[in-house]
GROMACS .gro file of C-alpha atoms in nm:
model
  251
    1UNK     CA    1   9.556  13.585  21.270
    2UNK     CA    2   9.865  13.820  21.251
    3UNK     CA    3   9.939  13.778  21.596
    4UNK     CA    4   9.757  13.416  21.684
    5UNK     CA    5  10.000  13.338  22.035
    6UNK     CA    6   9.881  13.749  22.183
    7UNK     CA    7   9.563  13.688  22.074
    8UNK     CA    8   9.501  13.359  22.212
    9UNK     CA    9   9.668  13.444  22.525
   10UNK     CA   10   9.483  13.780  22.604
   11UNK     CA   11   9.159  13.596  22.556
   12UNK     CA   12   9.233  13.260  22.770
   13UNK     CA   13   9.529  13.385  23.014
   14UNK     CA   14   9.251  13.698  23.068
   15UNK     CA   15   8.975  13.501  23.115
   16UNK     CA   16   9.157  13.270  23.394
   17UNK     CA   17   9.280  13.554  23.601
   18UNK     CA   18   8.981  13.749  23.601
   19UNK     CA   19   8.780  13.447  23.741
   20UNK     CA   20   9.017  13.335  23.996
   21UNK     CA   21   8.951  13.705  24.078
   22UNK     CA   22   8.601  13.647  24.078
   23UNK     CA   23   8.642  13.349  24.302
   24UNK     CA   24   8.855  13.472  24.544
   25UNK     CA   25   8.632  13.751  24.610
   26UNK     CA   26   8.329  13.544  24.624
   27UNK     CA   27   8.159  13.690  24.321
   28UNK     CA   28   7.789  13.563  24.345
   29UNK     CA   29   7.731  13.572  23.943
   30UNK     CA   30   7.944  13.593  23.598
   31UNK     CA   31   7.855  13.700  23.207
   32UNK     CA   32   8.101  13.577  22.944
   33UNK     CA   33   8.136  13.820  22.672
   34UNK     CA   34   8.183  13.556  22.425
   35UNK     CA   35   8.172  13.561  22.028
   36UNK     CA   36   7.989  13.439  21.747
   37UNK     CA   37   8.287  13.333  21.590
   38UNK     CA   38   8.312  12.971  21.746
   39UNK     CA   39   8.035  12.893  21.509
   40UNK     CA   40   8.296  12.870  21.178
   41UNK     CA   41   8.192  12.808  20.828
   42UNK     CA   42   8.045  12.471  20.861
   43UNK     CA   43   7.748  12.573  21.105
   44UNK     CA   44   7.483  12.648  20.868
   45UNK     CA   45   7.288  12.973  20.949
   46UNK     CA   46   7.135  13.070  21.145
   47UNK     CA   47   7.341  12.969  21.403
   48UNK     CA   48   7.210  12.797  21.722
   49UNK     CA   49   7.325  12.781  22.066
   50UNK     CA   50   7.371  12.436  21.997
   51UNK     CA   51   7.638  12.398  21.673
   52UNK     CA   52   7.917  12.225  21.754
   53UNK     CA   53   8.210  12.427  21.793
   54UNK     CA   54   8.427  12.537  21.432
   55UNK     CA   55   8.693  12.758  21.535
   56UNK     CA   56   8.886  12.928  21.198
   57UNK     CA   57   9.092  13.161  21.415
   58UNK     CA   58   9.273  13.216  21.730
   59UNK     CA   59   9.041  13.463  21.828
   60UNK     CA   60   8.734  13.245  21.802
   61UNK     CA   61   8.947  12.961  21.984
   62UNK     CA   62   9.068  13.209  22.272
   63UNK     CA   63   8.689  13.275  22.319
   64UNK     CA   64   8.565  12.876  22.295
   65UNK     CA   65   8.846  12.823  22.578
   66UNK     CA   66   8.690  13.085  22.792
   67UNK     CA   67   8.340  12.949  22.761
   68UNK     CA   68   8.517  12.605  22.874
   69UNK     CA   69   8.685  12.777  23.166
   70UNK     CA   70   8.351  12.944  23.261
   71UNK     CA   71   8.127  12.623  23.253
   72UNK     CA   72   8.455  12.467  23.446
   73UNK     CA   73   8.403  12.716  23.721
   74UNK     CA   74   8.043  12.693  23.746
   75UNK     CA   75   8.078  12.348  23.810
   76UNK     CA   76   8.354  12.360  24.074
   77UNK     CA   77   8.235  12.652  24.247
   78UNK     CA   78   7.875  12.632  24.171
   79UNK     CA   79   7.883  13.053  24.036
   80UNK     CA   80   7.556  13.093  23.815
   81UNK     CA   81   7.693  13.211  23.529
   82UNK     CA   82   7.543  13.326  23.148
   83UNK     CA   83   7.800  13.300  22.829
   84UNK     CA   84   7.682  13.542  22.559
   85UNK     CA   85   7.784  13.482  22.210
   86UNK     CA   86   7.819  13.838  22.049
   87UNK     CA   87   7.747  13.881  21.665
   88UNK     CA   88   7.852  14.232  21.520
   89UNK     CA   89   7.801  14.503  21.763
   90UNK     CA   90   7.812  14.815  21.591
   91UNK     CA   91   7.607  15.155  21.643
   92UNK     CA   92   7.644  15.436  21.938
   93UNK     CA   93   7.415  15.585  22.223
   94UNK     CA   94   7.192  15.828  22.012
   95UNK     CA   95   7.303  16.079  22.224
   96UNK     CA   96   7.619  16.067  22.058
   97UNK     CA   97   7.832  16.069  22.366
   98UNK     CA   98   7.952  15.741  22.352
   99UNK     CA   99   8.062  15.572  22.067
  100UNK     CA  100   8.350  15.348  21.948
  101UNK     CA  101   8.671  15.499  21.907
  102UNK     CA  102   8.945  15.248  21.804
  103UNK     CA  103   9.330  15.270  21.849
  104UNK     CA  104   9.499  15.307  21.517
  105UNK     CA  105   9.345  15.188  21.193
  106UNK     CA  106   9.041  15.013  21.281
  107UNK     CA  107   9.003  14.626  21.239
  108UNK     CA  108   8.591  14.637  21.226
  109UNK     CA  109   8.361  14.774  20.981
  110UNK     CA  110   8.135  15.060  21.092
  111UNK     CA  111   8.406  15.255  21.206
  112UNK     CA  112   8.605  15.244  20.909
  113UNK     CA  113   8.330  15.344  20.720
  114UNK     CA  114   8.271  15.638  20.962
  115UNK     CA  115   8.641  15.747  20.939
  116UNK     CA  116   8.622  15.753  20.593
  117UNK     CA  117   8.256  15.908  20.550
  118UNK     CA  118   8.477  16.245  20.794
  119UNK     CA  119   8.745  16.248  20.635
  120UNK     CA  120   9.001  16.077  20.815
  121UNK     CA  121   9.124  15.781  20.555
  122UNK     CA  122   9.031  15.806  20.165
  123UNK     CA  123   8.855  15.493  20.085
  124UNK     CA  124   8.740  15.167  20.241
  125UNK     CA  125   8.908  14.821  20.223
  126UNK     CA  126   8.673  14.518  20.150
  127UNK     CA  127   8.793  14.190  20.161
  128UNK     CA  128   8.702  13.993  19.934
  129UNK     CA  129   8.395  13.995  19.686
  130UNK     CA  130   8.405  13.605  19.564
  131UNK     CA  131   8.194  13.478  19.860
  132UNK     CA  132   7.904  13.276  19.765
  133UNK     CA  133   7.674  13.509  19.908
  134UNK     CA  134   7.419  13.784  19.658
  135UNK     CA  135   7.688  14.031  19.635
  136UNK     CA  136   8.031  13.847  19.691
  137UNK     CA  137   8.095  14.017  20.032
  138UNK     CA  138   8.094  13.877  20.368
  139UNK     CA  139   7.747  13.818  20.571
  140UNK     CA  140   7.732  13.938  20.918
  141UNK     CA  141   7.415  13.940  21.176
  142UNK     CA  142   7.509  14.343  21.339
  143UNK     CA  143   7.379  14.423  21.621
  144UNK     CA  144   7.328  14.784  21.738
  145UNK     CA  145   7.531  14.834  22.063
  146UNK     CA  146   7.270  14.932  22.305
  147UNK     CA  147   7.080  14.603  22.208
  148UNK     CA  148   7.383  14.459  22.324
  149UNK     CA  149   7.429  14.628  22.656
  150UNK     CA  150   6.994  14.511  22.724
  151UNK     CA  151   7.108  14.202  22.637
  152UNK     CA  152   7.330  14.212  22.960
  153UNK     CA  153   7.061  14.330  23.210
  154UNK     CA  154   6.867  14.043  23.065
  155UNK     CA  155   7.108  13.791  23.157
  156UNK     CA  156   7.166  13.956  23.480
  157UNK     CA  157   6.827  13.887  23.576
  158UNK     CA  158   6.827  13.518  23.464
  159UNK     CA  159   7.127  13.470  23.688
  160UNK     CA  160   6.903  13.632  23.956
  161UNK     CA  161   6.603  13.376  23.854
  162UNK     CA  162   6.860  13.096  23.949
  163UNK     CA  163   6.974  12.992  23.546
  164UNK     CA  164   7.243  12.822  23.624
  165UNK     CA  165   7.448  12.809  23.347
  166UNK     CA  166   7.325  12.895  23.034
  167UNK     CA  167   7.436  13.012  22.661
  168UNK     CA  168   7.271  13.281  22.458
  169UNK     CA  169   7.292  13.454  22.135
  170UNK     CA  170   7.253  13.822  22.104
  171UNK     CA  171   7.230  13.893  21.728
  172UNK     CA  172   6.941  13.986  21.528
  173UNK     CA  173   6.892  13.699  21.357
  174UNK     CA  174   6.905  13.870  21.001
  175UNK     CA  175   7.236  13.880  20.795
  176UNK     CA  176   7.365  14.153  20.587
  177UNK     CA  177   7.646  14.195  20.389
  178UNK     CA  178   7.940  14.433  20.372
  179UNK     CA  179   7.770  14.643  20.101
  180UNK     CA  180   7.483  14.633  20.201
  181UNK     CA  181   7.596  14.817  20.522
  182UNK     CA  182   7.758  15.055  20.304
  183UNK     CA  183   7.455  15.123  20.108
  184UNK     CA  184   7.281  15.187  20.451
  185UNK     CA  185   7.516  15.443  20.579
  186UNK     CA  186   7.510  15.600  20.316
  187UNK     CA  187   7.150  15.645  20.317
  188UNK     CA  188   7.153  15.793  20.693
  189UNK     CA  189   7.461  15.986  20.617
  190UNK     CA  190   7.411  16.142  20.279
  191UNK     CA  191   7.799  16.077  20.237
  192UNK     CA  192   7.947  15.850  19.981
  193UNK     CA  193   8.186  15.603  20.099
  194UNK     CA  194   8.440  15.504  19.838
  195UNK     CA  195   8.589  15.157  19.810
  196UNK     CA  196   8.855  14.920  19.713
  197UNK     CA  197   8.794  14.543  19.677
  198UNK     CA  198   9.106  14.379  19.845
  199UNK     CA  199   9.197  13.999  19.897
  200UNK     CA  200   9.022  13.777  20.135
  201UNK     CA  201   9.157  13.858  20.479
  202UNK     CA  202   9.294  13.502  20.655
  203UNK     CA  203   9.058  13.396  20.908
  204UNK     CA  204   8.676  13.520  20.796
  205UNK     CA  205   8.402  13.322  20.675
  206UNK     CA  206   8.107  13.361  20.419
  207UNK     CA  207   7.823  13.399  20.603
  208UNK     CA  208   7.731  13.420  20.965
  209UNK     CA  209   7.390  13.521  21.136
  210UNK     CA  210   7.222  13.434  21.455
  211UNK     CA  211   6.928  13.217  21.561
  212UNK     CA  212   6.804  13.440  21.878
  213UNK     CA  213   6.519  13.291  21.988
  214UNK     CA  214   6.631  13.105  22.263
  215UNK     CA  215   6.742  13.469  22.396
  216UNK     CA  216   6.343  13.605  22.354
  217UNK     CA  217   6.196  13.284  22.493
  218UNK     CA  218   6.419  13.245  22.819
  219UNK     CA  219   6.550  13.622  22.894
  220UNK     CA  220   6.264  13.821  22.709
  221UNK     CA  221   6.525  14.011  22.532
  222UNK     CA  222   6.461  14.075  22.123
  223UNK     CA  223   6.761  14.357  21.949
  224UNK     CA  224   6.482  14.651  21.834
  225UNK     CA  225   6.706  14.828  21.644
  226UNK     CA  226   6.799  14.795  21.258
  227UNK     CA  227   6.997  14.830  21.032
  228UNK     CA  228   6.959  15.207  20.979
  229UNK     CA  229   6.929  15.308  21.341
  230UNK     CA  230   7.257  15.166  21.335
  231UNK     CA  231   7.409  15.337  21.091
  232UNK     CA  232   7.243  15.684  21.192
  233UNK     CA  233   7.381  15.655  21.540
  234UNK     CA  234   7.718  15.582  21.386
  235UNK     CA  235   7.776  15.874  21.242
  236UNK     CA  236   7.594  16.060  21.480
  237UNK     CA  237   7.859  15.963  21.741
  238UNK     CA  238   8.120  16.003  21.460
  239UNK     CA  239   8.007  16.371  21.356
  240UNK     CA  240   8.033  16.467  21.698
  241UNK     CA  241   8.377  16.325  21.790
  242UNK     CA  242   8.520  16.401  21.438
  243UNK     CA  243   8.871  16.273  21.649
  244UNK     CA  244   8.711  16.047  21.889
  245UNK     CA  245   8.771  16.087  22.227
  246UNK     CA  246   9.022  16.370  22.293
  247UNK     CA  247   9.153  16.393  22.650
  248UNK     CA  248   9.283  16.733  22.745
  249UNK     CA  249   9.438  16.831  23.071
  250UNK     CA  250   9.222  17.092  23.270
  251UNK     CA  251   9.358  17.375  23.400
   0.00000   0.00000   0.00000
Protein backbone atom coordinates (compact mmCIF):
# COMPACT_ATOMS: atom_id res chain seq x y z
CA UNK A 1 0.00 0.00 0.00
CA UNK A 2 2.97 2.45 0.54
CA UNK A 3 4.40 1.67 -2.62
CA UNK A 4 1.15 0.26 -4.77
CA UNK A 5 2.92 1.02 -8.66
CA UNK A 6 6.52 -1.33 -7.24
CA UNK A 7 4.39 -3.59 -5.80
CA UNK A 8 2.06 -4.20 -8.51
CA UNK A 9 4.73 -4.21 -10.99
CA UNK A 10 7.17 -6.74 -9.24
CA UNK A 11 4.27 -9.11 -8.94
CA UNK A 12 2.71 -8.84 -12.67
CA UNK A 13 5.88 -7.47 -14.77
CA UNK A 14 7.68 -10.67 -12.69
CA UNK A 15 5.27 -13.01 -13.34
CA UNK A 16 5.24 -12.24 -17.32
CA UNK A 17 8.93 -12.49 -17.76
CA UNK A 18 9.46 -15.46 -15.84
CA UNK A 19 6.85 -17.37 -18.01
CA UNK A 20 7.90 -16.19 -21.30
CA UNK A 21 11.07 -17.72 -19.76
CA UNK A 22 9.32 -20.73 -19.06
CA UNK A 23 8.01 -20.86 -22.57
CA UNK A 24 10.84 -20.21 -24.42
CA UNK A 25 12.62 -22.92 -22.78
CA UNK A 26 9.87 -25.35 -23.15
CA UNK A 27 9.14 -25.77 -19.48
CA UNK A 28 6.86 -28.96 -19.30
CA UNK A 29 4.96 -27.74 -15.91
CA UNK A 30 4.40 -24.40 -13.69
CA UNK A 31 3.25 -23.66 -9.78
CA UNK A 32 1.98 -20.14 -9.08
CA UNK A 33 2.92 -19.04 -5.71
CA UNK A 34 -0.17 -17.14 -5.34
CA UNK A 35 -1.90 -15.52 -2.15
CA UNK A 36 -4.80 -15.73 -0.07
CA UNK A 37 -5.27 -12.23 -0.26
CA UNK A 38 -7.48 -12.11 -3.53
CA UNK A 39 -10.16 -13.42 -1.30
CA UNK A 40 -10.85 -9.62 0.44
CA UNK A 41 -13.27 -8.94 3.15
CA UNK A 42 -16.43 -9.84 1.48
CA UNK A 43 -15.60 -13.70 0.96
CA UNK A 44 -16.98 -15.14 4.00
CA UNK A 45 -14.66 -17.74 5.69
CA UNK A 46 -13.56 -20.10 5.11
CA UNK A 47 -12.51 -19.23 1.93
CA UNK A 48 -13.01 -21.50 -1.14
CA UNK A 49 -11.22 -21.94 -4.27
CA UNK A 50 -14.20 -20.68 -5.74
CA UNK A 51 -14.96 -16.85 -4.15
CA UNK A 52 -15.02 -14.45 -6.53
CA UNK A 53 -12.13 -12.34 -6.58
CA UNK A 54 -12.01 -9.03 -3.76
CA UNK A 55 -8.78 -7.47 -4.13
CA UNK A 56 -8.15 -4.57 -1.10
CA UNK A 57 -4.54 -4.06 -2.12
CA UNK A 58 -2.05 -3.91 -4.83
CA UNK A 59 -0.44 -6.78 -3.59
CA UNK A 60 -3.45 -9.05 -3.70
CA UNK A 61 -4.23 -7.49 -7.29
CA UNK A 62 -0.49 -8.07 -8.55
CA UNK A 63 -1.11 -11.74 -7.48
CA UNK A 64 -4.94 -12.09 -9.11
CA UNK A 65 -3.13 -10.74 -12.43
CA UNK A 66 -0.60 -13.47 -12.24
CA UNK A 67 -3.12 -16.23 -11.74
CA UNK A 68 -4.82 -14.59 -15.01
CA UNK A 69 -1.52 -14.64 -16.86
CA UNK A 70 -0.94 -18.28 -15.73
CA UNK A 71 -4.43 -19.72 -16.79
CA UNK A 72 -3.68 -17.40 -20.09
CA UNK A 73 -0.62 -19.45 -20.76
CA UNK A 74 -2.00 -22.72 -20.04
CA UNK A 75 -4.44 -22.13 -22.53
CA UNK A 76 -2.19 -20.84 -25.33
CA UNK A 77 0.55 -23.11 -24.77
CA UNK A 78 -1.26 -25.94 -23.25
CA UNK A 79 1.65 -25.97 -19.91
CA UNK A 80 -0.17 -27.97 -17.02
CA UNK A 81 0.04 -25.70 -14.51
CA UNK A 82 -1.22 -25.57 -10.45
CA UNK A 83 -1.90 -21.87 -8.82
CA UNK A 84 -1.51 -22.14 -5.03
CA UNK A 85 -3.16 -19.62 -2.90
CA UNK A 86 -0.81 -19.19 0.21
CA UNK A 87 -2.39 -18.23 3.67
CA UNK A 88 0.25 -17.23 6.43
CA UNK A 89 3.35 -19.17 6.13
CA UNK A 90 5.21 -18.83 9.16
CA UNK A 91 7.50 -21.41 11.19
CA UNK A 92 11.23 -22.82 10.29
CA UNK A 93 12.87 -26.32 9.51
CA UNK A 94 13.14 -27.78 13.14
CA UNK A 95 16.54 -28.11 12.52
CA UNK A 96 16.86 -24.56 12.85
CA UNK A 97 19.00 -24.02 9.82
CA UNK A 98 16.66 -22.36 7.81
CA UNK A 99 14.43 -19.89 8.82
CA UNK A 100 13.10 -16.46 7.71
CA UNK A 101 15.34 -13.67 7.94
CA UNK A 102 13.81 -10.40 6.59
CA UNK A 103 15.58 -7.21 5.25
CA UNK A 104 15.05 -4.34 7.59
CA UNK A 105 12.10 -4.10 9.93
CA UNK A 106 9.93 -6.90 9.16
CA UNK A 107 6.43 -6.43 7.49
CA UNK A 108 4.97 -10.05 8.83
CA UNK A 109 4.19 -11.24 12.17
CA UNK A 110 6.21 -14.19 13.50
CA UNK A 111 9.30 -12.59 12.89
CA UNK A 112 8.63 -9.52 14.59
CA UNK A 113 7.63 -11.30 17.42
CA UNK A 114 10.89 -13.35 17.29
CA UNK A 115 13.03 -10.14 17.00
CA UNK A 116 11.51 -8.82 19.81
CA UNK A 117 11.26 -12.13 22.04
CA UNK A 118 15.91 -11.77 21.32
CA UNK A 119 16.21 -8.71 21.83
CA UNK A 120 16.51 -6.94 18.74
CA UNK A 121 13.38 -4.25 18.83
CA UNK A 122 11.55 -3.42 22.30
CA UNK A 123 7.99 -4.14 21.73
CA UNK A 124 5.57 -5.31 19.06
CA UNK A 125 3.25 -3.19 16.83
CA UNK A 126 -0.42 -4.47 16.44
CA UNK A 127 -2.63 -2.93 14.22
CA UNK A 128 -5.58 -2.44 15.20
CA UNK A 129 -7.75 -4.09 18.04
CA UNK A 130 -11.46 -2.85 16.85
CA UNK A 131 -11.97 -5.80 14.43
CA UNK A 132 -15.11 -7.63 14.90
CA UNK A 133 -13.40 -10.66 15.71
CA UNK A 134 -13.16 -12.28 19.91
CA UNK A 135 -10.24 -10.19 20.66
CA UNK A 136 -10.27 -7.10 18.24
CA UNK A 137 -7.15 -8.28 16.29
CA UNK A 138 -6.84 -9.52 12.89
CA UNK A 139 -7.69 -13.39 11.95
CA UNK A 140 -5.24 -15.21 9.92
CA UNK A 141 -5.25 -19.15 8.80
CA UNK A 142 -0.88 -19.66 9.45
CA UNK A 143 0.54 -22.17 8.03
CA UNK A 144 3.84 -23.70 9.22
CA UNK A 145 6.41 -23.40 6.35
CA UNK A 146 7.33 -26.91 5.73
CA UNK A 147 3.50 -27.65 5.24
CA UNK A 148 3.93 -25.24 2.68
CA UNK A 149 6.94 -26.54 0.84
CA UNK A 150 4.69 -30.50 0.92
CA UNK A 151 2.18 -28.62 -0.41
CA UNK A 152 4.48 -28.07 -3.54
CA UNK A 153 5.57 -31.72 -4.09
CA UNK A 154 1.88 -32.36 -3.96
CA UNK A 155 1.07 -30.22 -6.74
CA UNK A 156 4.06 -31.36 -8.55
CA UNK A 157 2.67 -34.68 -8.71
CA UNK A 158 -0.85 -33.60 -9.85
CA UNK A 159 0.82 -31.83 -12.73
CA UNK A 160 2.52 -35.24 -13.31
CA UNK A 161 -1.12 -37.05 -13.05
CA UNK A 162 -2.08 -34.73 -16.06
CA UNK A 163 -4.29 -31.81 -13.77
CA UNK A 164 -4.37 -29.49 -16.09
CA UNK A 165 -4.94 -26.46 -14.56
CA UNK A 166 -6.06 -26.32 -11.27
CA UNK A 167 -6.32 -23.91 -8.02
CA UNK A 168 -5.59 -24.93 -4.48
CA UNK A 169 -5.50 -23.61 -1.06
CA UNK A 170 -2.75 -24.42 1.31
CA UNK A 171 -3.89 -23.10 4.73
CA UNK A 172 -5.04 -24.95 7.64
CA UNK A 173 -8.33 -24.18 7.56
CA UNK A 174 -8.44 -22.80 11.27
CA UNK A 175 -8.05 -18.99 11.99
CA UNK A 176 -6.25 -17.38 14.75
CA UNK A 177 -5.75 -14.10 15.73
CA UNK A 178 -2.80 -11.80 16.33
CA UNK A 179 -2.87 -12.46 20.09
CA UNK A 180 -3.56 -15.43 20.06
CA UNK A 181 -0.23 -16.11 18.22
CA UNK A 182 1.37 -14.11 20.76
CA UNK A 183 -0.03 -16.06 23.55
CA UNK A 184 1.37 -19.20 21.69
CA UNK A 185 4.88 -18.07 21.41
CA UNK A 186 5.01 -17.24 24.35
CA UNK A 187 4.08 -20.51 25.62
CA UNK A 188 6.95 -22.35 23.46
CA UNK A 189 9.32 -19.60 24.23
CA UNK A 190 8.94 -18.82 27.88
CA UNK A 191 9.64 -15.10 26.74
CA UNK A 192 7.18 -12.31 27.10
CA UNK A 193 6.53 -10.31 24.13
CA UNK A 194 5.49 -6.77 24.93
CA UNK A 195 3.06 -4.76 22.83
CA UNK A 196 1.65 -1.61 21.55
CA UNK A 197 -1.84 -1.39 19.95
CA UNK A 198 -1.33 0.92 16.84
CA UNK A 199 -3.90 2.11 14.09
CA UNK A 200 -5.31 -0.13 11.52
CA UNK A 201 -2.65 -0.55 8.86
CA UNK A 202 -4.32 0.48 5.14
CA UNK A 203 -4.94 -2.54 3.24
CA UNK A 204 -5.80 -5.64 5.90
CA UNK A 205 -8.95 -7.24 6.56
CA UNK A 206 -10.81 -8.80 9.63
CA UNK A 207 -10.73 -12.18 9.21
CA UNK A 208 -9.31 -14.60 6.73
CA UNK A 209 -8.96 -18.53 6.91
CA UNK A 210 -8.89 -21.25 4.40
CA UNK A 211 -11.28 -23.98 3.22
CA UNK A 212 -8.51 -26.81 2.30
CA UNK A 213 -10.29 -29.57 1.44
CA UNK A 214 -10.21 -29.47 -2.06
CA UNK A 215 -6.22 -29.65 -1.45
CA UNK A 216 -6.73 -33.22 0.77
CA UNK A 217 -9.31 -34.61 -1.66
CA UNK A 218 -7.40 -33.98 -5.07
CA UNK A 219 -3.49 -33.75 -3.99
CA UNK A 220 -3.69 -35.81 -0.63
CA UNK A 221 -1.96 -33.03 1.05
CA UNK A 222 -3.45 -31.92 4.81
CA UNK A 223 -0.80 -28.96 6.86
CA UNK A 224 0.10 -31.41 10.16
CA UNK A 225 1.54 -28.89 11.99
CA UNK A 226 -0.08 -26.33 14.58
CA UNK A 227 -0.06 -23.65 15.99
CA UNK A 228 2.67 -24.37 18.57
CA UNK A 229 4.97 -26.37 16.34
CA UNK A 230 4.96 -23.20 14.68
CA UNK A 231 5.86 -21.07 17.10
CA UNK A 232 8.56 -23.54 18.67
CA UNK A 233 10.34 -23.78 15.38
CA UNK A 234 10.29 -20.00 15.23
CA UNK A 235 12.27 -19.33 17.79
CA UNK A 236 14.18 -22.28 17.44
CA UNK A 237 15.49 -20.90 14.10
CA UNK A 238 15.53 -17.43 15.79
CA UNK A 239 17.69 -18.58 18.92
CA UNK A 240 20.08 -19.98 16.69
CA UNK A 241 20.56 -17.09 14.20
CA UNK A 242 20.16 -14.43 16.97
CA UNK A 243 21.30 -12.02 13.61
CA UNK A 244 19.91 -14.12 10.95
CA UNK A 245 21.94 -15.11 8.33
CA UNK A 246 25.46 -13.63 8.63
CA UNK A 247 27.69 -14.05 5.57
CA UNK A 248 31.37 -13.85 6.29
CA UNK A 249 34.16 -14.05 3.81
CA UNK A 250 36.40 -17.25 4.29
CA UNK A 251 39.79 -17.06 4.41
Amino acid sequence: VEEPAETFFANTQGTLSILEVARQVGAKKVVLSSSAAIYGEHTIPPCKETALPDCKSPYALGKLQGEEMLKMYNMLYNVPTAILRYFNPIGAHESGLIGENPNGIPNNLMPYITQVAIGQRPELGIFGNDYPTPDGTGVRDYIHVVDLAKGHVSALSAIERGCGLAIYNLGTGKGYSVLDVVSAFEKASGVKIPYRIKPRRAGDIATCYSDPSKAEKELGWKALNGIEEMCRDSWNWQKKNPAGYICTEQK
